[in-house]
Tab-separated table of C-alpha atoms and ligand atoms in Angstrom:
chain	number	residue	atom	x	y	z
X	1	UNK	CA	63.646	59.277	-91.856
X	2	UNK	CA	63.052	58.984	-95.266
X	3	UNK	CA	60.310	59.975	-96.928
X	4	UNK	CA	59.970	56.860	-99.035
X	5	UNK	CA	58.108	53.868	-98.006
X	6	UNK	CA	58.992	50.362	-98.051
X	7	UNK	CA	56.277	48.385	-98.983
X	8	UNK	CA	56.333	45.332	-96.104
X	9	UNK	CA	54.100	42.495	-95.239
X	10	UNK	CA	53.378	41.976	-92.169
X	11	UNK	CA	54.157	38.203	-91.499
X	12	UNK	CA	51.170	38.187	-88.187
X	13	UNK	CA	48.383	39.354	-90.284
X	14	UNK	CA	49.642	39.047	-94.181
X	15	UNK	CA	48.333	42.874	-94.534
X	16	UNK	CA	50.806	44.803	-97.048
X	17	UNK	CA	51.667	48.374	-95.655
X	18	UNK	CA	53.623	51.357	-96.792
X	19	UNK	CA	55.818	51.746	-94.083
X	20	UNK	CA	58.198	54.639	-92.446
X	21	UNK	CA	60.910	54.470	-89.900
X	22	UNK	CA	63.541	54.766	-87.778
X	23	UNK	CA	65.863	51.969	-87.044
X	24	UNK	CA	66.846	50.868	-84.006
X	25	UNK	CA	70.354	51.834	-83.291
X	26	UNK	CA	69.747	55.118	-84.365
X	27	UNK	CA	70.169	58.282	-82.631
X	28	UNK	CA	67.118	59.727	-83.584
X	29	UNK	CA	65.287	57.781	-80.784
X	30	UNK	CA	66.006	54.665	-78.649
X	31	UNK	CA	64.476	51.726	-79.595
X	32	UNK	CA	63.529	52.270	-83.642
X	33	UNK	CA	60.107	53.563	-84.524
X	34	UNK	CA	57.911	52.142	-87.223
X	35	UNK	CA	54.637	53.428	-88.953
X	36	UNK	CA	52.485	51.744	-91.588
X	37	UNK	CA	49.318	52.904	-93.576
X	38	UNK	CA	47.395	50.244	-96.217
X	39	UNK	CA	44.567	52.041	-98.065
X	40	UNK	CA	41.593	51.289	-100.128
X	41	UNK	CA	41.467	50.046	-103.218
X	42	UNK	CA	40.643	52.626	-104.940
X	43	UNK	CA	42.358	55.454	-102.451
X	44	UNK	CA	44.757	56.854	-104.933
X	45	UNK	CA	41.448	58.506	-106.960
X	46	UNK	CA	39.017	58.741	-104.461
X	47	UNK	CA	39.989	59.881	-101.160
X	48	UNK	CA	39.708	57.972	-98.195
X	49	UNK	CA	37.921	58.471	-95.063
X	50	UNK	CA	39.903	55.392	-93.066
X	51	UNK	CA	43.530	53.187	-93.453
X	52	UNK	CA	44.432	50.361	-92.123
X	53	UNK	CA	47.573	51.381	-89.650
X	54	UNK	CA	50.494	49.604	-88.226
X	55	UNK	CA	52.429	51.053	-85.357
X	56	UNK	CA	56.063	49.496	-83.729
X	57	UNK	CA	56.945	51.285	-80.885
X	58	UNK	CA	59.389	50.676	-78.199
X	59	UNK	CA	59.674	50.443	-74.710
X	60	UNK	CA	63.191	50.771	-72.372
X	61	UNK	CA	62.271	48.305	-70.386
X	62	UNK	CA	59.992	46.346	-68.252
X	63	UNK	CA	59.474	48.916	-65.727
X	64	UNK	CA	59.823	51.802	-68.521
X	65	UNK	CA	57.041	50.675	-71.063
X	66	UNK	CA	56.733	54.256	-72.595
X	67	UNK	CA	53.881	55.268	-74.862
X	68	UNK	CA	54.499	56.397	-78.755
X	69	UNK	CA	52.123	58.475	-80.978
X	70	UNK	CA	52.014	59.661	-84.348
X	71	UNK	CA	49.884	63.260	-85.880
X	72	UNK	CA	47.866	62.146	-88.852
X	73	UNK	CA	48.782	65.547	-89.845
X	74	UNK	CA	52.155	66.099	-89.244
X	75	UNK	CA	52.797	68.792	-86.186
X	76	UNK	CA	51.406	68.080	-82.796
X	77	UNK	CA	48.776	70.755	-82.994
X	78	UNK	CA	45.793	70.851	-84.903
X	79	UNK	CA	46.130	67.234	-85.862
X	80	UNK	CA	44.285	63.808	-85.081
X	81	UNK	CA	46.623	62.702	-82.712
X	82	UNK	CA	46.631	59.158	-82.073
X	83	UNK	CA	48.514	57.469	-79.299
X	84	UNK	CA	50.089	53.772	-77.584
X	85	UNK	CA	51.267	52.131	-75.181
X	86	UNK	CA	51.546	48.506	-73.889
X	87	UNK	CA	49.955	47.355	-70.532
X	88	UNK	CA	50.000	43.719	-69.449
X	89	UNK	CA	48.957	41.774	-72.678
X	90	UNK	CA	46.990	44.499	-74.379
X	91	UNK	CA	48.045	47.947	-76.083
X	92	UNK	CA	45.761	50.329	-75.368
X	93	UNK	CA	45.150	53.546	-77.701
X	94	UNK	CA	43.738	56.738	-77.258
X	95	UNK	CA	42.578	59.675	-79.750
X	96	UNK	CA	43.994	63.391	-78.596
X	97	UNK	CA	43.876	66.836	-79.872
X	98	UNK	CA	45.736	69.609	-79.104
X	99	UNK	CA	45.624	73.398	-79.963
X	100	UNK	CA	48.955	73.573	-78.198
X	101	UNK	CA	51.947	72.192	-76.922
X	102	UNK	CA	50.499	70.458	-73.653
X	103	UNK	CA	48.684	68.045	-72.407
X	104	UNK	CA	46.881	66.964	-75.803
X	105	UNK	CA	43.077	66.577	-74.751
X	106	UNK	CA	40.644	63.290	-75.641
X	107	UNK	CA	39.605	63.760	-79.071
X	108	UNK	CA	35.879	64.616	-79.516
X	109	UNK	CA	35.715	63.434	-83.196
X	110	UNK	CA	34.018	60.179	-84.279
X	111	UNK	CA	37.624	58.588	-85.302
X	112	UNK	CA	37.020	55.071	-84.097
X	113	UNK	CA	39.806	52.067	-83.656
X	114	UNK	CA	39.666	48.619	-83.365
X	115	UNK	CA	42.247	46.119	-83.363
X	116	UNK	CA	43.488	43.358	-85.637
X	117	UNK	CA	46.731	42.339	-83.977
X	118	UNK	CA	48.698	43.233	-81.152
X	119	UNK	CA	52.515	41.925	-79.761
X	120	UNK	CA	53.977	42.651	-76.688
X	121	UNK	CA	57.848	41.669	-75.518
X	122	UNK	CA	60.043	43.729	-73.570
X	123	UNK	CA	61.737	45.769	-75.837
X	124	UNK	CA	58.890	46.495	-78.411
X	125	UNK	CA	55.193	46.633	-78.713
X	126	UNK	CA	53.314	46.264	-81.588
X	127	UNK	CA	49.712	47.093	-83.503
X	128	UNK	CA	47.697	46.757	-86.344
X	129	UNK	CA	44.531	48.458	-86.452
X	130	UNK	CA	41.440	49.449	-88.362
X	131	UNK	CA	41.221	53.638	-88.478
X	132	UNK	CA	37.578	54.713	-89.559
X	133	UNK	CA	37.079	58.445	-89.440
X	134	UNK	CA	40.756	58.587	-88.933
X	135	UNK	CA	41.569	61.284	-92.386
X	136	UNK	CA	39.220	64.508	-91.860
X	137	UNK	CA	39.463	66.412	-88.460
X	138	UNK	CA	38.123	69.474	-86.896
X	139	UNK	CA	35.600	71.897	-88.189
X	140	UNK	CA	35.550	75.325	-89.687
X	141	UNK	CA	38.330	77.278	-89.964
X	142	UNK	CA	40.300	74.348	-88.150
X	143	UNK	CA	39.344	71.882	-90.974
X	144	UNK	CA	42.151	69.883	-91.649
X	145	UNK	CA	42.439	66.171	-93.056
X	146	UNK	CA	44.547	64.145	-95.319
X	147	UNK	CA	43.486	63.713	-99.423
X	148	UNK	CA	44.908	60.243	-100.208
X	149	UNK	CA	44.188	60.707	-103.697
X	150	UNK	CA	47.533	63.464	-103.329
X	151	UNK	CA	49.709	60.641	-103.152
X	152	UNK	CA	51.261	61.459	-99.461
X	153	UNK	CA	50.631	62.779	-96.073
X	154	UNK	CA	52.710	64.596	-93.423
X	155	UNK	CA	53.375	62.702	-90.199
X	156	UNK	CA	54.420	63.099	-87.153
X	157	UNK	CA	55.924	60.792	-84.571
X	158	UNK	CA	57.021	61.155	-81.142
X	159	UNK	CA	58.157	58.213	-78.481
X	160	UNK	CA	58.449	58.408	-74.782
X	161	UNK	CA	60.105	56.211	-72.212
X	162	UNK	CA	57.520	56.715	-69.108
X	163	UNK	CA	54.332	54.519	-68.977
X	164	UNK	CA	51.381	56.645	-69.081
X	165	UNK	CA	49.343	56.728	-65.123
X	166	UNK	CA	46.160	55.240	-65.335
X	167	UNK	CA	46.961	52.533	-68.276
X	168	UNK	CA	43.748	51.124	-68.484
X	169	UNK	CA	41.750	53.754	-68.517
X	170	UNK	CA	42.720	55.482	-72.188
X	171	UNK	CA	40.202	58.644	-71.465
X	172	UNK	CA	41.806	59.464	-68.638
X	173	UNK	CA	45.456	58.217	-68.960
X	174	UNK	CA	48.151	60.675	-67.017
X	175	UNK	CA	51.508	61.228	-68.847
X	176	UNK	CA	54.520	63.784	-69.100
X	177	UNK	CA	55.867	65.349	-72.617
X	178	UNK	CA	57.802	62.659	-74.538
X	179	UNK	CA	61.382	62.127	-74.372
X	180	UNK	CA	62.154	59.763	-76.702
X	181	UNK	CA	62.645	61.504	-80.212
X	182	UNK	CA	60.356	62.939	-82.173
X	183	UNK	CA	60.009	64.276	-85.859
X	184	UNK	CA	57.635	65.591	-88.767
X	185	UNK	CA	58.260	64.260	-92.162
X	186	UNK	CA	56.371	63.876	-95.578
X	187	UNK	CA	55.567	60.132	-96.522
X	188	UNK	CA	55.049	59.534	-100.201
X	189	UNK	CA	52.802	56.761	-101.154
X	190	UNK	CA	53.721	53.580	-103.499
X	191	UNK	CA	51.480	52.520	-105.487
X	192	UNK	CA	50.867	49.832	-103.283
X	193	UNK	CA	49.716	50.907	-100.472
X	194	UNK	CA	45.855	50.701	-102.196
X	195	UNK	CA	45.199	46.939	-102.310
X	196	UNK	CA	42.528	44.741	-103.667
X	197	UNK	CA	42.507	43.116	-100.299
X	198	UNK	CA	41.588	45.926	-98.149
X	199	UNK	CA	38.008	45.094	-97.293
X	200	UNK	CA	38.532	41.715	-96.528
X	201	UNK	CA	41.977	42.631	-94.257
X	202	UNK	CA	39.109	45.646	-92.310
X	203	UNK	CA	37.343	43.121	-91.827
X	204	UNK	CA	39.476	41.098	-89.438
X	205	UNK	CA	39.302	44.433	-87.151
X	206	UNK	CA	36.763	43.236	-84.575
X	207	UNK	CA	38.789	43.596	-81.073
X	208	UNK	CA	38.006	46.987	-78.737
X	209	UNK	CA	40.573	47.570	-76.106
X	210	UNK	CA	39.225	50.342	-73.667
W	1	HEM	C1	56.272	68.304	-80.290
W	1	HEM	C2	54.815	69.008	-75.687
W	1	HEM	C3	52.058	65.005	-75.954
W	1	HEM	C4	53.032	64.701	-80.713
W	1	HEM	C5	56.119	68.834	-79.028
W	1	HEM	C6	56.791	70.018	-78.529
W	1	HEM	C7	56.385	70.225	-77.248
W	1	HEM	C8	55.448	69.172	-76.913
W	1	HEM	C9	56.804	71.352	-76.299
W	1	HEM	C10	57.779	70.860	-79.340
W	1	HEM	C11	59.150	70.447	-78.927
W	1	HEM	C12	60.234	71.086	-79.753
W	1	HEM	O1	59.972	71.569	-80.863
W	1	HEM	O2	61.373	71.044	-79.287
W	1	HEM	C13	53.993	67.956	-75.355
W	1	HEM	C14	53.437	67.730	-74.011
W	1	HEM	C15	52.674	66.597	-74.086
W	1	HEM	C16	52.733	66.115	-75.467
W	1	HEM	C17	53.712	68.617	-72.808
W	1	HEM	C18	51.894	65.866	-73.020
W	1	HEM	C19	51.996	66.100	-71.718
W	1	HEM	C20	52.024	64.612	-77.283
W	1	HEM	C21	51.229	63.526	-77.820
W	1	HEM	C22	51.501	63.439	-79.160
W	1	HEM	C23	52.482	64.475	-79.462
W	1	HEM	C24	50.264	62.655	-76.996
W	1	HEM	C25	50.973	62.483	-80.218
W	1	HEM	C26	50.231	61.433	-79.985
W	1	HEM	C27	54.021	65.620	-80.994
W	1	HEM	C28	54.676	65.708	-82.287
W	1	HEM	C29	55.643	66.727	-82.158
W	1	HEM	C30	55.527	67.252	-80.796
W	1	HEM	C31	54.387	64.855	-83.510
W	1	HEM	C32	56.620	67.172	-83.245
W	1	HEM	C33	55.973	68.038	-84.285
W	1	HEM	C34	55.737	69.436	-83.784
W	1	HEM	O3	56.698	70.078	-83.297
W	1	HEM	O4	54.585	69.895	-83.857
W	1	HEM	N1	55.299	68.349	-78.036
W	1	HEM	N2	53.551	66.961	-76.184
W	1	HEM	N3	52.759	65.168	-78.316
W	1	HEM	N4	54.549	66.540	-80.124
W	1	HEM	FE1	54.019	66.777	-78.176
């Protein structure tokens, strides 16, 4: 995927993102992938300790609703890991952490999420979310975090065809390694990806799925 962002408004909530994907059609992974970051206003000079984030996942099919995740920091390890997946009419979300490559744990951080649209249909599922906490990580030698006055981040991605067991229970969710593509890249930041409108599109982030 390309490290440059298209700057898209999303027509459900009006919120302008910076957005990176995959289309669908690709070979990279079934289904298309698509992740979006809006910042503060003033984000570009001042780093930011939240984003507004926008994730389009996909699922195989009805049965087959898979889960998707993306690293706020690029590899699976060491990084906020934050993950999806659709179940009935909600998408549910859960913060992991792993130190390595299994069965990422619940994250013990104070990242908190909360929802400002979701869409479900059978071939995709979609969010837009609220990410407080969401840019600093770990502690110590393990520090790790993202400065969004540097203009980018590194990202990872990763989709997966099986639900996860236990859907509505995000803390304790069951699930196998993903299967449906995954990939690290660097995602440069336009200029607008820091809008005037930030505080007032946070604010529409009132809805906790757990
Ligand atoms: C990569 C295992 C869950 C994000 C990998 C790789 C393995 C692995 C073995 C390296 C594969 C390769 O290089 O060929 C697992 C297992 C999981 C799991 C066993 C759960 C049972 C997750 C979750 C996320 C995630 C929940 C994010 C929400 C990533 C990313 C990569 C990756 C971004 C690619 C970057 C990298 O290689 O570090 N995973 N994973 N994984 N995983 Fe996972």
């Amino acid at each position: 995927q390309s490290s440059y962002p298209e700057t898209w408004t999303d027509p459900d909530t009006d919120i302008v993102f910076n957005t990176w994907g995959i289309p669908n059609g690709g070979p990279q992974t079934q289904g298309g992938f698509k992740f979006g970051v809006s910042l503060p206003a003033d984000a570009l000079t001042t780093d930011a300790d939240e984003f507004i984030g926008y994730l389009e996942c996909s699922s195989k099919d009805l049965v087959n609703t898979g889960w998707c995740g993306v690293s706020l920091g690029g590899p699976m390890t060491n990084s906020l890991l934050l993950m999806a997946w659709p179940h009935e009419d909600q998408v549910y979300t859960s913060f992991r952490y792993a130190s390595g490559y299994a069965l990422p744990d619940v994250y013990q951080g104070d990242a908190k999420l909360t929802q400002i649209h979701s869409k479900i249909n059978a071939t995709h599922f979609s969010l837009s979310f609220r990410c407080q906490n969401c840019l600093q990580w770990g502690e110590g030698e393990m520090a790790r975090g993202v400065a969004t006055s540097g203009g980018f981040m590194v990202l990872g991605w990763v989709q997966a065809f099986e639900a996860p067991g236990n859907p509505t229970c995000p803390a304790q969710i069951t699930m196998e390694q993903h299967n449906n593509g995954m990939g690290i890249f660097g995602a440069g930041f336009d200029p607008t990806i820091a809008n005037p409108s930030y505080s007032a599109w946070a604010a529409k982030a009132t809805k906790t799925v757990t």
